[in-house]
mmCIF file of C-alpha atoms in Angstrom:
data_model
loop_
_atom_site.group_PDB
_atom_site.id
_atom_site.type_symbol
_atom_site.label_atom_id
_atom_site.label_comp_id
_atom_site.label_asym_id
_atom_site.label_seq_id
_atom_site.Cartn_x
_atom_site.Cartn_y
_atom_site.Cartn_z
ATOM 1 C CA MET O 700 5.197 -6.829 1.094
ATOM 2 C CA CYS O 701 6.599 -8.735 -1.911
ATOM 3 C CA ILE O 702 7.027 -7.381 -5.399
ATOM 4 C CA ARG O 703 3.961 -9.092 -6.754
ATOM 5 C CA ASP O 704 1.871 -7.619 -3.938
ATOM 6 C CA ARG O 705 3.061 -4.151 -4.919
ATOM 7 C CA PHE O 706 2.108 -4.826 -8.533
ATOM 8 C CA GLU O 707 -1.361 -6.025 -7.543
ATOM 9 C CA GLU O 708 -1.881 -3.067 -5.215
ATOM 10 C CA ALA O 709 -0.954 -0.684 -8.003
ATOM 11 C CA VAL O 710 -3.388 -2.372 -10.403
ATOM 12 C CA LYS O 711 -6.192 -2.140 -7.838
ATOM 13 C CA TYR O 712 -5.355 1.522 -7.303
ATOM 14 C CA GLY O 713 -5.526 2.238 -10.985
ATOM 15 C CA LEU O 714 -8.778 0.417 -11.529
ATOM 16 C CA ALA O 715 -10.348 2.243 -8.621
ATOM 17 C CA LYS O 716 -9.415 5.530 -10.341
ATOM 18 C CA LYS O 717 -10.079 4.726 -13.981
ATOM 19 C CA SER O 718 -11.906 2.270 -16.222
ATOM 20 C CA LYS O 719 -10.169 -0.417 -18.243
ATOM 21 C CA GLU O 720 -10.997 1.555 -21.385
ATOM 22 C CA ASP O 721 -9.208 4.663 -20.177
ATOM 23 C CA PRO O 722 -6.038 5.050 -22.260
ATOM 24 C CA THR O 723 -4.172 6.560 -19.292
ATOM 25 C CA LEU O 724 -4.907 3.632 -16.969
ATOM 26 C CA VAL O 725 -1.655 1.735 -17.609
ATOM 27 C CA ALA O 726 0.433 4.879 -17.089
ATOM 28 C CA THR O 727 -1.332 5.562 -13.775
ATOM 29 C CA ILE O 728 -0.639 2.003 -12.590
ATOM 30 C CA CYS O 729 3.030 2.227 -13.595
ATOM 31 C CA ASP O 730 3.370 5.526 -11.701
ATOM 32 C CA LYS O 731 1.696 4.058 -8.652
ATOM 33 C CA LEU O 732 3.990 1.047 -8.798
ATOM 34 C CA ALA O 733 7.030 3.345 -8.812
ATOM 35 C CA VAL O 734 5.665 5.220 -5.819
ATOM 36 C CA ASN O 735 4.899 1.942 -4.021
ATOM 37 C CA PHE O 736 8.522 0.870 -4.410
ATOM 38 C CA GLY O 737 9.706 4.336 -3.444
ATOM 39 C CA SER O 738 7.688 4.226 -0.248
ATOM 40 C CA GLU O 739 9.164 0.830 0.679
ATOM 41 C CA ILE O 740 12.693 2.155 0.128
ATOM 42 C CA LEU O 741 11.933 5.150 2.372
ATOM 43 C CA LYS O 742 11.076 2.749 5.214
ATOM 44 C CA ILE O 743 14.695 1.557 5.094
ATOM 45 C CA VAL O 744 16.857 4.546 4.165
ATOM 46 C CA PRO O 745 16.956 8.109 5.496
ATOM 47 C CA GLY O 746 16.921 11.038 3.126
ATOM 48 C CA ARG O 747 15.232 10.923 -0.249
ATOM 49 C CA VAL O 748 14.233 8.445 -2.919
ATOM 50 C CA SER O 749 14.322 9.156 -6.670
ATOM 51 C CA THR O 750 11.219 8.446 -8.760
ATOM 52 C CA GLU O 751 11.602 8.832 -12.538
ATOM 53 C CA VAL O 752 9.408 10.629 -14.989
ATOM 54 C CA ASP O 753 8.641 8.510 -18.079
ATOM 55 C CA ALA O 754 11.639 8.919 -20.410
ATOM 56 C CA ARG O 755 9.298 9.370 -23.380
ATOM 57 C CA LEU O 756 8.503 12.774 -21.936
ATOM 58 C CA SER O 757 12.130 13.884 -22.075
ATOM 59 C CA PHE O 758 11.358 16.505 -24.659
ATOM 60 C CA ASP O 759 7.876 17.416 -23.398
ATOM 61 C CA LYS O 760 7.959 20.155 -20.719
ATOM 62 C CA GLU O 761 4.255 20.267 -19.982
ATOM 63 C CA GLY O 762 3.932 16.481 -19.948
ATOM 64 C CA SER O 763 6.896 16.148 -17.589
ATOM 65 C CA LEU O 764 5.544 18.803 -15.227
ATOM 66 C CA GLN O 765 2.136 17.071 -15.119
ATOM 67 C CA LYS O 766 3.747 13.672 -14.481
ATOM 68 C CA ALA O 767 5.913 15.069 -11.731
ATOM 69 C CA HIS O 768 2.933 16.601 -9.964
ATOM 70 C CA GLU O 769 1.037 13.327 -10.263
ATOM 71 C CA LEU O 770 3.899 11.403 -8.683
ATOM 72 C CA ILE O 771 4.204 13.865 -5.785
ATOM 73 C CA ALA O 772 0.418 13.668 -5.284
ATOM 74 C CA MET O 773 0.621 9.873 -5.072
ATOM 75 C CA TYR O 774 3.362 10.144 -2.454
ATOM 76 C CA LYS O 775 1.226 12.597 -0.518
ATOM 77 C CA GLU O 776 -1.642 10.061 -0.529
ATOM 78 C CA MET O 777 0.729 7.674 1.241
ATOM 79 C CA GLY O 778 1.650 10.283 3.823
ATOM 80 C CA ILE O 779 5.128 10.982 2.306
ATOM 81 C CA ASP O 780 6.130 14.629 2.101
ATOM 82 C CA LYS O 781 7.700 15.958 -1.102
ATOM 83 C CA GLU O 782 10.834 16.723 0.886
ATOM 84 C CA ARG O 783 11.660 13.003 0.823
ATOM 85 C CA VAL O 784 11.287 12.662 -2.959
ATOM 86 C CA LEU O 785 13.575 13.465 -5.856
ATOM 87 C CA ILE O 786 11.837 13.715 -9.230
ATOM 88 C CA LYS O 787 14.213 12.118 -11.720
ATOM 89 C CA LEU O 788 14.425 13.762 -15.123
ATOM 90 C CA ALA O 789 16.590 13.269 -18.201
ATOM 91 C CA SER O 790 19.035 16.149 -18.673
ATOM 92 C CA THR O 791 17.657 17.428 -21.956
ATOM 93 C CA TRP O 792 17.060 21.156 -22.288
ATOM 94 C CA GLU O 793 13.386 20.543 -21.684
ATOM 95 C CA GLY O 794 14.069 18.303 -18.701
ATOM 96 C CA ILE O 795 16.357 20.883 -17.131
ATOM 97 C CA LYS O 796 13.734 23.571 -17.540
ATOM 98 C CA VAL O 797 11.179 21.300 -15.903
ATOM 99 C CA GLY O 798 13.601 20.783 -13.039
ATOM 100 C CA GLU O 799 14.021 24.524 -12.669
ATOM 101 C CA ALA O 800 10.272 25.031 -12.526
ATOM 102 C CA LEU O 801 9.749 22.214 -10.000
ATOM 103 C CA GLU O 802 12.513 23.464 -7.716
ATOM 104 C CA LYS O 803 10.735 26.823 -7.535
ATOM 105 C CA GLU O 804 7.734 24.918 -6.190
ATOM 106 C CA GLY O 805 9.849 23.201 -3.548
ATOM 107 C CA ILE O 806 9.935 19.881 -5.460
ATOM 108 C CA HIS O 807 13.453 18.504 -5.537
ATOM 109 C CA CYS O 808 14.962 17.022 -8.735
ATOM 110 C CA ASN O 809 17.620 14.511 -9.711
ATOM 111 C CA MET O 810 18.893 15.169 -13.229
ATOM 112 C CA THR O 811 20.008 11.931 -14.845
ATOM 113 C CA LEU O 812 21.590 10.902 -18.172
ATOM 114 C CA LEU O 813 24.103 13.679 -17.680
ATOM 115 C CA PHE O 814 27.217 13.328 -19.848
ATOM 116 C CA SER O 815 28.275 16.759 -21.052
ATOM 117 C CA PHE O 816 29.650 19.828 -19.312
ATOM 118 C CA ALA O 817 26.924 21.841 -20.979
ATOM 119 C CA GLN O 818 24.285 19.739 -19.249
ATOM 120 C CA ALA O 819 26.008 20.200 -15.893
ATOM 121 C CA VAL O 820 26.251 23.976 -16.345
ATOM 122 C CA ALA O 821 22.587 24.261 -17.348
ATOM 123 C CA CYS O 822 21.557 22.181 -14.312
ATOM 124 C CA ALA O 823 23.505 24.379 -11.962
ATOM 125 C CA GLU O 824 21.933 27.494 -13.514
ATOM 126 C CA ALA O 825 18.521 25.865 -13.022
ATOM 127 C CA ASN O 826 19.348 25.388 -9.296
ATOM 128 C CA VAL O 827 18.321 21.723 -9.277
ATOM 129 C CA THR O 828 18.967 19.702 -6.156
ATOM 130 C CA LEU O 829 21.149 16.999 -7.580
ATOM 131 C CA ILE O 830 22.844 15.768 -10.747
ATOM 132 C CA SER O 831 23.992 12.187 -11.336
ATOM 133 C CA PRO O 832 26.691 12.081 -14.030
ATOM 134 C CA PHE O 833 27.410 8.584 -15.311
ATOM 135 C CA VAL O 834 31.126 7.939 -14.806
ATOM 136 C CA GLY O 835 31.213 4.368 -16.169
ATOM 137 C CA ARG O 836 29.048 4.998 -19.225
ATOM 138 C CA ILE O 837 31.373 7.865 -20.247
ATOM 139 C CA MET O 838 34.348 5.552 -19.911
ATOM 140 C CA ASP O 839 32.541 2.796 -21.872
ATOM 141 C CA TRP O 840 32.065 5.155 -24.826
ATOM 142 C CA PHE O 841 35.703 6.225 -24.853
ATOM 143 C CA LYS O 842 36.934 2.619 -24.621
ATOM 144 C CA LYS O 843 34.831 1.689 -27.632
ATOM 145 C CA SER O 844 35.793 4.808 -29.564
ATOM 146 C CA SER O 845 39.513 4.595 -28.856
ATOM 147 C CA GLY O 846 39.926 0.833 -28.888
ATOM 148 C CA LYS O 847 41.610 0.943 -25.466
ATOM 149 C CA ASP O 848 41.114 -1.851 -22.979
ATOM 150 C CA GLY O 849 40.783 0.620 -20.098
ATOM 151 C CA TYR O 850 42.129 3.665 -18.320
ATOM 152 C CA GLU O 851 44.073 4.417 -15.210
ATOM 153 C CA ALA O 852 41.681 5.987 -12.705
ATOM 154 C CA ALA O 853 43.210 9.467 -12.906
ATOM 155 C CA GLU O 854 42.945 9.382 -16.722
ATOM 156 C CA ASP O 855 39.436 7.870 -16.860
ATOM 157 C CA PRO O 856 37.261 10.179 -19.011
ATOM 158 C CA GLY O 857 34.324 9.737 -16.671
ATOM 159 C CA VAL O 858 36.424 10.628 -13.638
ATOM 160 C CA ILE O 859 37.861 13.675 -15.455
ATOM 161 C CA SER O 860 34.339 14.827 -16.401
ATOM 162 C CA VAL O 861 32.915 14.590 -12.859
ATOM 163 C CA SER O 862 36.031 16.203 -11.343
ATOM 164 C CA LYS O 863 35.650 19.192 -13.682
ATOM 165 C CA ILE O 864 31.948 19.534 -12.865
ATOM 166 C CA TYR O 865 32.588 19.321 -9.108
ATOM 167 C CA LYS O 866 35.369 21.974 -9.244
ATOM 168 C CA TYR O 867 33.299 24.239 -11.458
ATOM 169 C CA TYR O 868 30.320 24.057 -9.085
ATOM 170 C CA LYS O 869 32.441 24.760 -6.031
ATOM 171 C CA LYS O 870 34.442 27.566 -7.683
ATOM 172 C CA PHE O 871 31.286 29.495 -8.596
ATOM 173 C CA GLY O 872 29.232 28.623 -5.500
ATOM 174 C CA TYR O 873 26.530 26.417 -7.006
ATOM 175 C CA LYS O 874 24.564 24.434 -4.412
ATOM 176 C CA THR O 875 23.581 21.554 -6.705
ATOM 177 C CA THR O 876 24.857 18.180 -5.354
ATOM 178 C CA VAL O 877 27.183 16.237 -7.639
ATOM 179 C CA MET O 878 26.438 12.517 -7.218
ATOM 180 C CA GLY O 879 28.764 10.299 -9.240
ATOM 181 C CA ALA O 880 27.005 7.218 -10.642
ATOM 182 C CA SER O 881 27.489 4.171 -12.852
ATOM 183 C CA PHE O 882 30.898 3.053 -11.678
ATOM 184 C CA ARG O 883 32.831 0.236 -13.310
ATOM 185 C CA ASN O 884 35.599 -0.219 -10.712
ATOM 186 C CA ILE O 885 36.690 1.077 -7.297
ATOM 187 C CA GLY O 886 39.553 3.009 -8.872
ATOM 188 C CA GLU O 887 36.996 5.453 -10.318
ATOM 189 C CA ILE O 888 35.404 5.806 -6.909
ATOM 190 C CA LEU O 889 38.672 6.383 -5.060
ATOM 191 C CA GLU O 890 39.740 8.979 -7.608
ATOM 192 C CA LEU O 891 36.513 10.902 -6.901
ATOM 193 C CA ALA O 892 36.814 10.638 -3.089
ATOM 194 C CA GLY O 893 35.446 13.833 -1.585
ATOM 195 C CA VAL O 894 32.787 14.444 -4.208
ATOM 196 C CA ASP O 895 29.413 15.476 -2.735
ATOM 197 C CA SER O 896 27.777 12.069 -3.071
ATOM 198 C CA LEU O 897 28.116 8.665 -4.754
ATOM 199 C CA THR O 898 25.756 5.868 -5.706
ATOM 200 C CA VAL O 899 27.697 2.642 -5.584
ATOM 201 C CA ALA O 900 26.721 -0.975 -6.475
ATOM 202 C CA PRO O 901 26.826 -3.567 -3.673
ATOM 203 C CA LYS O 902 29.718 -5.474 -5.318
ATOM 204 C CA LEU O 903 31.883 -2.351 -5.347
ATOM 205 C CA LEU O 904 30.839 -1.439 -1.790
ATOM 206 C CA THR O 905 32.087 -4.822 -0.679
ATOM 207 C CA GLN O 906 35.445 -4.207 -2.371
ATOM 208 C CA LEU O 907 35.682 -0.778 -0.739
ATOM 209 C CA ALA O 908 34.930 -2.299 2.691
ATOM 210 C CA GLU O 909 37.875 -4.664 2.262
ATOM 211 C CA LEU O 910 40.378 -1.827 1.790
ATOM 212 C CA LYS O 911 42.890 -1.439 4.593
ATOM 213 C CA ASP O 912 44.510 1.882 3.664
ATOM 214 C CA ALA O 913 43.065 5.285 4.390
ATOM 215 C CA VAL O 914 41.257 6.970 1.507
ATOM 216 C CA PRO O 915 42.370 10.565 1.009
ATOM 217 C CA ALA O 916 39.949 13.126 -0.425
ATOM 218 C CA LYS O 917 40.895 13.926 -4.011
ATOM 219 C CA LEU O 918 38.123 16.499 -4.387
ATOM 220 C CA THR O 919 37.602 19.280 -1.891
ATOM 221 C CA PRO O 920 36.020 22.769 -2.128
ATOM 222 C CA GLU O 921 39.538 24.139 -1.849
ATOM 223 C CA SER O 922 40.672 22.116 -4.881
ATOM 224 C CA ALA O 923 38.190 24.094 -6.995
ATOM 225 C CA ALA O 924 40.599 26.991 -6.987
ATOM 226 C CA GLU O 925 42.871 25.154 -9.378
ATOM 227 C CA ILE O 926 40.443 24.968 -12.215
ATOM 228 C CA ASP O 927 41.057 27.615 -14.884
ATOM 229 C CA ILE O 928 37.648 28.261 -16.390
ATOM 230 C CA GLU O 929 35.216 31.094 -16.898
ATOM 231 C CA GLN O 930 31.650 30.989 -15.591
ATOM 232 C CA LEU O 931 29.119 30.161 -18.320
ATOM 233 C CA HIS O 932 25.531 31.277 -18.734
ATOM 234 C CA LEU O 933 23.706 29.188 -21.335
ATOM 235 C CA ASP O 934 20.554 29.977 -23.262
ATOM 236 C CA GLU O 935 18.842 27.232 -25.231
ATOM 237 C CA ALA O 936 20.710 27.790 -28.491
ATOM 238 C CA VAL O 937 24.143 27.841 -26.871
ATOM 239 C CA PHE O 938 23.289 24.819 -24.740
ATOM 240 C CA ARG O 939 22.200 22.770 -27.711
ATOM 241 C CA MET O 940 25.272 23.700 -29.705
ATOM 242 C CA LEU O 941 27.750 22.950 -26.876
ATOM 243 C CA HIS O 942 26.040 19.656 -26.145
ATOM 244 C CA ASN O 943 25.935 18.775 -29.825
ATOM 245 C CA GLU O 944 29.677 19.354 -30.094
ATOM 246 C CA ASP O 945 30.202 16.524 -27.594
ATOM 247 C CA ALA O 946 29.785 13.326 -29.624
ATOM 248 C CA MET O 947 29.944 11.058 -26.580
ATOM 249 C CA ALA O 948 27.318 13.015 -24.660
ATOM 250 C CA THR O 949 25.006 13.303 -27.651
ATOM 251 C CA GLU O 950 25.104 9.574 -28.309
ATOM 252 C CA LYS O 951 24.858 8.484 -24.672
ATOM 253 C CA LEU O 952 21.930 10.795 -23.896
ATOM 254 C CA ALA O 953 19.963 9.541 -26.882
ATOM 255 C CA GLU O 954 20.822 5.950 -26.089
ATOM 256 C CA GLY O 955 19.878 6.314 -22.456
ATOM 257 C CA ILE O 956 16.474 7.837 -23.314
ATOM 258 C CA ARG O 957 15.802 5.013 -25.797
ATOM 259 C CA ASN O 958 16.733 2.340 -23.296
ATOM 260 C CA PHE O 959 14.671 3.859 -20.454
ATOM 261 C CA ALA O 960 11.718 4.136 -22.844
ATOM 262 C CA LYS O 961 12.191 0.497 -23.873
ATOM 263 C CA ASP O 962 12.122 -0.610 -20.248
ATOM 264 C CA GLN O 963 8.990 1.445 -19.669
ATOM 265 C CA ARG O 964 7.238 -0.289 -22.547
ATOM 266 C CA ILE O 965 8.221 -3.690 -21.183
ATOM 267 C CA LEU O 966 6.709 -2.720 -17.821
ATOM 268 C CA GLU O 967 3.529 -1.490 -19.483
ATOM 269 C CA GLU O 968 3.090 -4.785 -21.261
ATOM 270 C CA LYS O 969 3.308 -6.604 -17.935
ATOM 271 C CA VAL O 970 0.754 -4.212 -16.432
ATOM 272 C CA LYS O 971 -1.608 -4.705 -19.384
ATOM 273 C CA GLU O 972 -1.503 -8.477 -18.749
ATOM 274 C CA MET O 973 -2.380 -7.959 -15.114
ATOM 275 C CA VAL O 974 -5.199 -5.555 -15.986
ATOM 276 C CA ALA O 975 -6.659 -8.032 -18.430
ATOM 277 C CA LYS O 976 -6.838 -10.669 -15.678
ATOM 278 C CA ALA O 977 -8.233 -8.276 -13.072
#
């Protein structure tokens, strides 16, 4: 089924559930569209697919919980068990608490827009399934801030951040998966070899496939012993202060939420056009 077919099916679904005058119609259609795409991906790949909660709910616990339950219900209607779905949430304090609540219900979560160590610690304490720290976006901020053209892989701020998180998790026995994301080059990927999981763009996968040399693991559970750090337990006030102290993380989280929200509004305008023609 092509993309337009998935759009049209989502519109029909929404209109069968709600009237054109219902202010929640467009949101329902957008959610159904996301689930439609997720279901297609699950026909191809094993494991789980991530489906994102509207970024405009990043500071709304109850709204995010409701949206997550609605998405899981839509997957269930398509015969897809919640075990195959990751609810994707921004790593705000509210988002992390939503993730904690959903995990207790057996709904798995992927915490995104994660840039600070405080966010990573809070996610581990919340026992979420997976975090996806953005390696490349961290490096982008430091390049702009410092005026440098780039970094050697071992000195890349994004690589250093994810390495620290991985070692901290392993040292203190957290089960949350660390999935590095948003890579700018294969050097970053190779420097994080051994991390729990990676999401890699096709262009970089091609470059990796062309490598001839063996790739040694740089990160192992045993390597966690080398990190000299105390275990942290963060309440909301301490979390907010620690995160606020990290200028890069504060800026990138806010920017990410704004950009995700902007993309959501663009999608909604497209859906409104289709509804008007239906």
